[in-house]
Amino acid sequence: MKYIDDFRDPATAKALVARIRRDAGDAPVRLMEVCGTHTVAIARCGIRPLLSGVVTMLSGPGCPVCVTPDGYIDAAIALGRKRGALLASFGDMLRVPGKTSSLEKEKGAGLEVRVVYSPLDAVTLAAAMPDREVVFLGVGFETTAPAIGGAIRTAAERGLKNFSVLASVRTIPEAMGVLAADPEVRIEGFLCPAHVSVVIGTDAYLPVARRYGIPCVVAGFEPLDILMGISMLLRQKKEGIARVENEYSRVATSTGNRKAQDLIRDVFVPCDTGWRGIGVIPGSGLRIADRYASFDAERKFDAPVVFAPEGSACRCGDVLKGKILPVDCPLFGKACVPEEPYGPCMVSSEGSCAAYYKYGAQ
Ligand code: SF4
Ligand code: SF4
C-alpha cells in the first residue's frame, strides 16, 4: 500500500471485520487502545459499532494531557504568579484544570502564558528575552521527550541562564504493566501506540506480553491499520499465545530510534511519577538528569510538583484505566462538555471523553 486511500479501502475493511467476527469467541474480547490518537481514529471511523458484540475497545491512558495531574498545573501557575516566570506551553495544556484554576483562566487574569509549537520555540523566546525567566511546560511521552531533551541541550550549549523546563514526561510500557495487572480492567490484548513505538521500539512491550500473558500489537492510525491490529490480537488469543507483533512495520522497528533514545538517556533519568487518576507508577517518569539540573524548573525554583489524588466527582481516572466508558461518567455531556471541561479527558483533542462527545458514544 502506497497511498493513504489504500489504508481506508472499504472492501478490505469489510473483509477484516468478517475475519475479526470469525475469530472472536462467544464473549466480547476486551482490548485496550493505549494511545489517544487511536481512540480518536476508532471513534471517527465508526469502528466500535462494526465490532459490537465481539470486541470491546477500552480507551487507555495514552494522552499526555489527560494524565497530567492537577498538581502540575498548580505548580506551573505558581511559577508564573510567585516567581514571575513567563510560561511557554503547548496549546492543548491551557484548558486542563488544576485544583482551582487553569492556565487559560490565569492568562485571562494577566498571567503571561505563551503558546509555542515546539520546545525549541521556548528556547528562542528565552534567548530573545534575557531579563525574563522562561519556563517551558514539558509535557509528553517518549515521543515528545527527545524534543524536550533537545531543547534543554540547546539551551545548555547556548549558555542560557533564563530557560528551564517543568518536566512532566511519562513512559508508556510501565503504565501498561499496571493496567495489565489490574484484575478489574481485565485486558485481553493491547493495541500499542504507533508514535511511541517508533521511538522506543516494539521490543519495549515484551515484558508486558511475557509477564502478563497479554498479546500486544503495534498498529498505525488508519482504519485498516486498526482493524488489522485488532485481527492480529484476536488471532493470538485464538492460538493461545501472547507476543509482540508489529502491524506498523512501515515505520516502527523492534529496536526503535537509537538516536532519540540516546538523547533521552543523556537528558533524563527514570523516576516514579504520578498519573492523573491512576496514581504513582514506579519508574514511569523521566526527570531531568543532575547534569542539567539548572534547567529543571522544580529544582531551580525549589518548587516541586506535588501529586495528590483528584476530587471524587471526576471519573477520568476510571476512564483512563478502562474501567468505565466516558458515557458512564455522570458528568459526561452535562457538567462536563468540551466548552466547559470538568476533567482533562474532555479537554484534549485526543481525550476519550472529547472523542466520545464529538463522534458519539458508538
Ligand atoms: S504522542 Fe503519539 S503515541 Fe503518544 S498518545 Fe499522542 S498520538 Fe499516541
Ligand atoms: S466526562 Fe468529564 S469528568 Fe467525566 S470522566 Fe470524562 S472528562 Fe472526566
XYZ file of C-alpha atoms and ligand atoms in Angstrom:
378
model
C 0.000 0.000 0.000
C 1.419 3.351 -1.069
C -1.268 5.952 -0.686
C -3.475 6.954 2.209
C -6.625 5.761 0.397
C -5.191 2.252 0.373
C -5.412 2.282 4.175
C -9.102 3.220 4.002
C -10.325 0.768 1.387
C -13.913 -0.261 2.293
C -13.711 -3.743 0.728
C -10.587 -4.643 2.711
C -12.170 -3.200 5.854
C -15.231 -5.390 5.314
C -13.068 -8.479 4.897
C -11.124 -7.660 8.065
C -14.297 -7.138 10.072
C -15.559 -10.518 8.834
C -12.266 -12.133 9.884
C -12.437 -10.489 13.323
C -16.003 -11.739 13.790
C -14.960 -15.224 12.729
C -12.015 -15.306 15.140
C -13.910 -13.851 18.098
C -15.245 -16.098 20.822
C -18.653 -16.110 22.484
C -17.988 -13.275 24.943
C -16.745 -9.883 23.717
C -12.940 -9.667 23.882
C -11.667 -6.754 25.982
C -8.938 -4.904 24.084
C -7.323 -1.621 25.068
C -6.128 1.003 22.641
C -3.433 2.700 24.679
C -2.971 5.786 22.572
C -5.200 8.834 22.317
C -4.852 9.055 18.550
C -6.165 5.500 18.237
C -9.113 6.491 20.451
C -9.967 9.365 18.160
C -9.448 7.322 14.979
C -11.658 4.492 16.269
C -14.400 6.968 17.120
C -14.067 8.983 13.914
C -14.097 5.943 11.628
C -17.007 4.293 13.415
C -15.049 1.128 14.197
C -16.752 0.413 17.523
C -20.224 -0.396 16.108
C -18.665 -2.602 13.428
C -17.310 -4.822 16.185
C -20.189 -4.646 18.636
C -20.839 -7.876 20.442
C -17.416 -9.339 19.644
C -14.843 -6.757 20.729
C -14.996 -4.132 23.479
C -12.448 -1.389 22.880
C -11.303 0.245 26.106
C -9.506 3.573 25.918
C -6.219 3.779 27.773
C -4.033 6.448 29.357
C -2.247 7.389 26.130
C -2.907 11.078 26.009
C -0.258 13.080 27.866
C -2.653 15.944 28.516
C -5.243 13.676 30.156
C -2.806 12.033 32.569
C -1.030 15.181 33.733
C -2.033 15.624 37.379
C -3.670 18.817 38.583
C -0.695 19.403 40.933
C 1.412 20.018 37.830
C -0.929 22.767 36.600
C -0.927 24.295 40.101
C 2.897 24.246 40.165
C 3.073 25.907 36.732
C 0.632 28.637 37.777
C 2.631 29.225 40.975
C 5.845 29.645 38.954
C 4.135 32.337 36.919
C 2.398 34.040 39.829
C 5.032 33.848 42.563
C 8.266 33.766 40.567
C 7.210 35.996 37.698
C 8.120 33.369 35.100
C 6.822 33.541 31.559
C 5.205 30.173 30.893
C 5.659 28.648 27.429
C 3.295 25.776 26.700
C 1.741 23.624 24.007
C -1.765 24.960 23.366
C -3.630 21.863 24.495
C -2.442 22.313 28.091
C -4.149 25.670 28.562
C -7.604 24.402 29.479
C -6.508 21.494 31.654
C -7.962 22.087 35.106
C -5.672 22.426 38.118
C -7.090 22.314 41.648
C -8.692 25.734 41.401
C -7.735 27.255 38.068
C -6.275 26.633 34.628
C -3.578 28.305 32.573
C -6.280 29.750 30.313
C -8.128 31.367 33.221
C -4.868 32.684 34.666
C -3.869 34.042 31.274
C -7.169 35.906 31.181
C -6.290 37.336 34.594
C -2.934 38.609 33.393
C -0.503 35.700 33.766
C 1.966 35.617 30.886
C 1.415 32.323 29.074
C 2.731 31.906 25.528
C 1.646 29.074 23.246
C 4.611 27.517 21.451
C 4.694 24.826 18.795
C 7.926 23.159 19.817
C 10.220 23.159 22.862
C 12.842 24.917 20.741
C 10.450 27.857 20.291
C 10.630 28.317 24.065
C 14.444 28.368 23.891
C 14.246 31.027 21.182
C 11.868 33.021 23.386
C 14.302 32.838 26.308
C 17.208 33.941 24.121
C 15.198 36.934 22.923
C 14.185 37.955 26.465
C 17.327 37.626 28.604
C 15.776 39.533 31.510
C 12.791 37.184 31.815
C 12.684 33.675 33.265
C 11.093 31.426 30.653
C 9.707 28.101 31.864
C 8.669 25.572 29.229
C 5.904 23.212 30.317
C 7.416 19.967 29.059
C 4.540 17.509 28.982
C 4.611 14.335 26.934
C 5.513 10.704 26.418
C 8.535 9.115 24.772
C 7.514 10.805 21.512
C 7.990 14.313 22.908
C 10.874 13.534 25.274
C 13.590 13.801 22.577
C 12.336 17.251 21.526
C 12.247 18.431 25.143
C 15.696 16.953 25.747
C 16.984 18.594 22.566
C 15.710 21.978 23.773
C 17.495 21.556 27.110
C 20.728 20.595 25.359
C 20.426 23.577 23.003
C 19.845 25.944 25.932
C 22.911 24.468 27.667
C 25.060 24.856 24.558
C 23.931 28.457 24.189
C 24.634 29.146 27.865
C 21.098 30.378 28.538
C 20.564 31.106 32.234
C 16.909 32.130 31.987
C 15.440 28.929 30.472
C 14.124 25.931 32.357
C 11.618 23.114 31.917
C 8.855 21.994 34.242
C 9.036 18.390 33.160
C 6.090 16.006 33.143
C 7.393 13.237 30.921
C 5.999 9.716 31.141
C 6.773 6.317 29.690
C 4.036 4.074 28.345
C 5.150 0.439 28.938
C 5.219 0.909 32.727
C 1.638 2.211 32.714
C 0.580 -0.739 30.559
C 2.108 -3.060 33.157
C -0.036 -1.544 35.915
C -3.199 -1.863 33.828
C -2.295 -5.400 32.773
C -2.019 -6.392 36.429
C -5.349 -4.825 37.414
C -7.976 -7.593 37.734
C -10.790 -5.045 37.482
C -9.729 -3.969 33.994
C -9.227 -7.496 32.574
C -7.369 -6.534 29.402
C -7.048 -9.355 26.873
C -4.943 -7.515 24.318
C -3.144 -4.214 23.857
C -3.279 -2.159 20.676
C 0.052 -0.412 21.285
C 0.777 3.189 20.329
C 2.325 3.927 16.974
C 4.397 7.081 17.544
C 5.741 5.976 20.915
C 6.808 2.668 19.373
C 8.748 4.427 16.637
C 10.965 5.877 19.387
C 11.185 3.049 21.915
C 10.871 0.084 19.511
C 8.319 -2.694 19.626
C 10.539 -4.862 21.861
C 9.711 -2.472 24.701
C 6.395 -4.311 25.120
C 7.961 -7.755 25.513
C 7.849 -7.588 29.336
C 4.095 -6.857 29.225
C 3.395 -9.723 26.829
C 5.618 -12.190 28.681
C 4.869 -11.291 32.280
C 1.104 -10.895 31.972
C 0.447 -13.178 29.015
C -1.323 -10.381 27.141
C -0.952 -10.133 23.347
C 0.436 -6.804 22.108
C 0.190 -5.433 18.568
C 1.694 -2.123 17.470
C -0.664 -0.601 14.901
C -0.832 2.533 12.781
C -3.648 5.065 12.876
C -5.524 4.431 9.638
C -8.753 2.383 9.757
C -7.181 -0.661 8.098
C -4.181 -0.469 10.452
C -6.519 -0.570 13.416
C -8.715 -3.368 12.073
C -5.632 -5.387 11.106
C -4.151 -4.797 14.575
C -7.353 -5.991 16.220
C -7.456 -9.020 13.950
C -3.844 -9.881 14.858
C -4.702 -9.626 18.549
C -7.663 -11.972 18.135
C -5.521 -14.445 16.189
C -3.026 -14.549 19.058
C -5.819 -15.038 21.544
C -7.336 -17.811 19.473
C -3.986 -19.573 19.234
C -3.377 -19.102 22.972
C -0.177 -17.114 22.537
C 0.946 -13.711 23.810
C 3.679 -12.000 21.895
C 4.510 -8.609 20.442
C 3.607 -8.164 16.780
C 4.153 -5.170 14.571
C 1.431 -4.099 12.146
C 3.163 -0.695 11.772
C 6.377 -2.116 10.322
C 6.397 0.569 7.629
C 7.623 2.960 10.351
C 8.274 1.203 13.688
C 11.113 -1.282 14.214
C 11.848 -3.706 17.012
C 14.653 -1.539 18.415
C 13.284 1.942 17.746
C 15.146 5.154 17.106
C 18.570 4.821 18.776
C 19.438 8.499 18.325
C 16.271 9.601 20.093
C 16.858 7.019 22.833
C 20.439 8.285 23.366
C 19.158 11.833 23.645
C 16.562 10.781 26.210
C 19.216 8.880 28.196
C 21.525 11.903 28.160
C 18.992 14.421 29.453
C 16.631 12.358 31.607
C 16.717 9.638 34.229
C 13.803 7.331 35.099
C 11.764 8.171 38.191
C 8.491 7.291 39.864
C 5.708 9.623 38.826
C 2.026 10.293 39.453
C -0.535 9.829 36.683
C -3.858 11.616 36.953
C -6.496 9.160 38.022
C -4.100 6.224 38.187
C -1.664 7.132 40.957
C 2.089 6.854 41.264
C 3.604 4.295 38.881
C 7.145 3.225 39.745
C 9.696 4.000 37.047
C 7.126 5.540 34.704
C 8.514 9.072 34.609
C 11.559 10.842 33.246
C 13.098 13.565 35.384
C 15.850 15.895 34.239
C 19.305 14.458 34.944
C 21.563 16.109 37.521
C 23.961 17.365 34.865
C 21.125 19.543 33.531
C 19.740 20.456 36.985
C 19.975 24.190 36.300
C 17.373 23.682 33.537
C 14.986 21.833 35.832
C 12.368 24.373 36.972
C 11.431 22.273 40.011
C 14.994 22.460 41.330
C 15.852 25.901 40.026
C 12.906 27.493 41.841
C 12.655 24.935 44.643
C 9.064 24.330 43.530
C 8.361 20.595 43.432
C 5.222 19.310 41.717
C 3.037 17.728 44.397
C 0.955 14.729 43.374
C -2.366 14.181 45.155
C -5.445 12.157 44.163
C -8.103 14.205 42.380
C -11.575 15.153 43.557
C -14.207 12.428 43.668
C -16.722 13.786 41.121
C -14.328 13.348 38.227
C -14.242 9.813 36.817
C -11.302 10.491 34.491
C -9.183 8.005 36.421
C -11.654 5.193 35.748
C -11.900 6.242 32.082
C -8.106 6.292 31.726
C -7.853 2.836 33.292
C -10.556 1.450 31.001
C -12.825 0.687 33.982
C -15.707 2.724 32.621
C -16.578 4.244 29.276
C -16.816 8.056 29.100
C -20.610 7.866 28.792
C -20.730 6.103 32.172
C -19.412 9.213 33.934
C -22.395 11.086 35.426
C -20.868 14.410 34.359
C -20.444 13.415 30.693
C -22.246 15.853 28.395
C -23.832 17.618 31.376
C -21.453 19.321 33.817
C -18.567 18.301 31.580
C -18.558 19.355 27.913
C -15.682 20.439 25.649
C -16.572 24.124 26.057
C -16.558 23.766 29.857
C -14.499 20.678 30.701
C -14.588 19.324 34.217
C -11.849 16.792 33.648
C -8.854 16.659 31.279
C -10.234 13.780 29.176
C -12.753 16.313 27.831
C -10.057 18.922 27.117
C -7.546 17.263 24.890
C -8.362 16.552 21.268
C -7.025 13.050 21.988
C -9.055 12.632 25.178
C -11.500 9.735 25.298
C -14.379 11.821 26.597
C -13.839 14.502 23.943
C -13.755 11.798 21.240
C -16.986 10.212 22.504
C -18.624 13.630 22.759
C -17.576 14.668 19.243
C -18.232 11.427 17.387
C -20.957 9.864 19.504
C -20.961 7.075 22.052
C -20.914 4.444 19.340
S 2.054 11.193 21.075
Fe 1.544 9.695 19.505
S 1.687 7.758 20.505
Fe 1.595 9.301 22.085
S -0.545 9.494 22.633
Fe -0.133 11.017 21.113
S -0.579 10.023 19.214
Fe -0.398 8.392 20.689
S -16.912 13.256 31.401
Fe -15.540 14.816 32.219
S -15.400 14.424 34.412
Fe -16.276 12.602 33.436
S -14.535 11.312 33.078
Fe -14.822 12.493 31.223
S -13.535 14.310 31.465
Fe -13.701 13.341 33.485
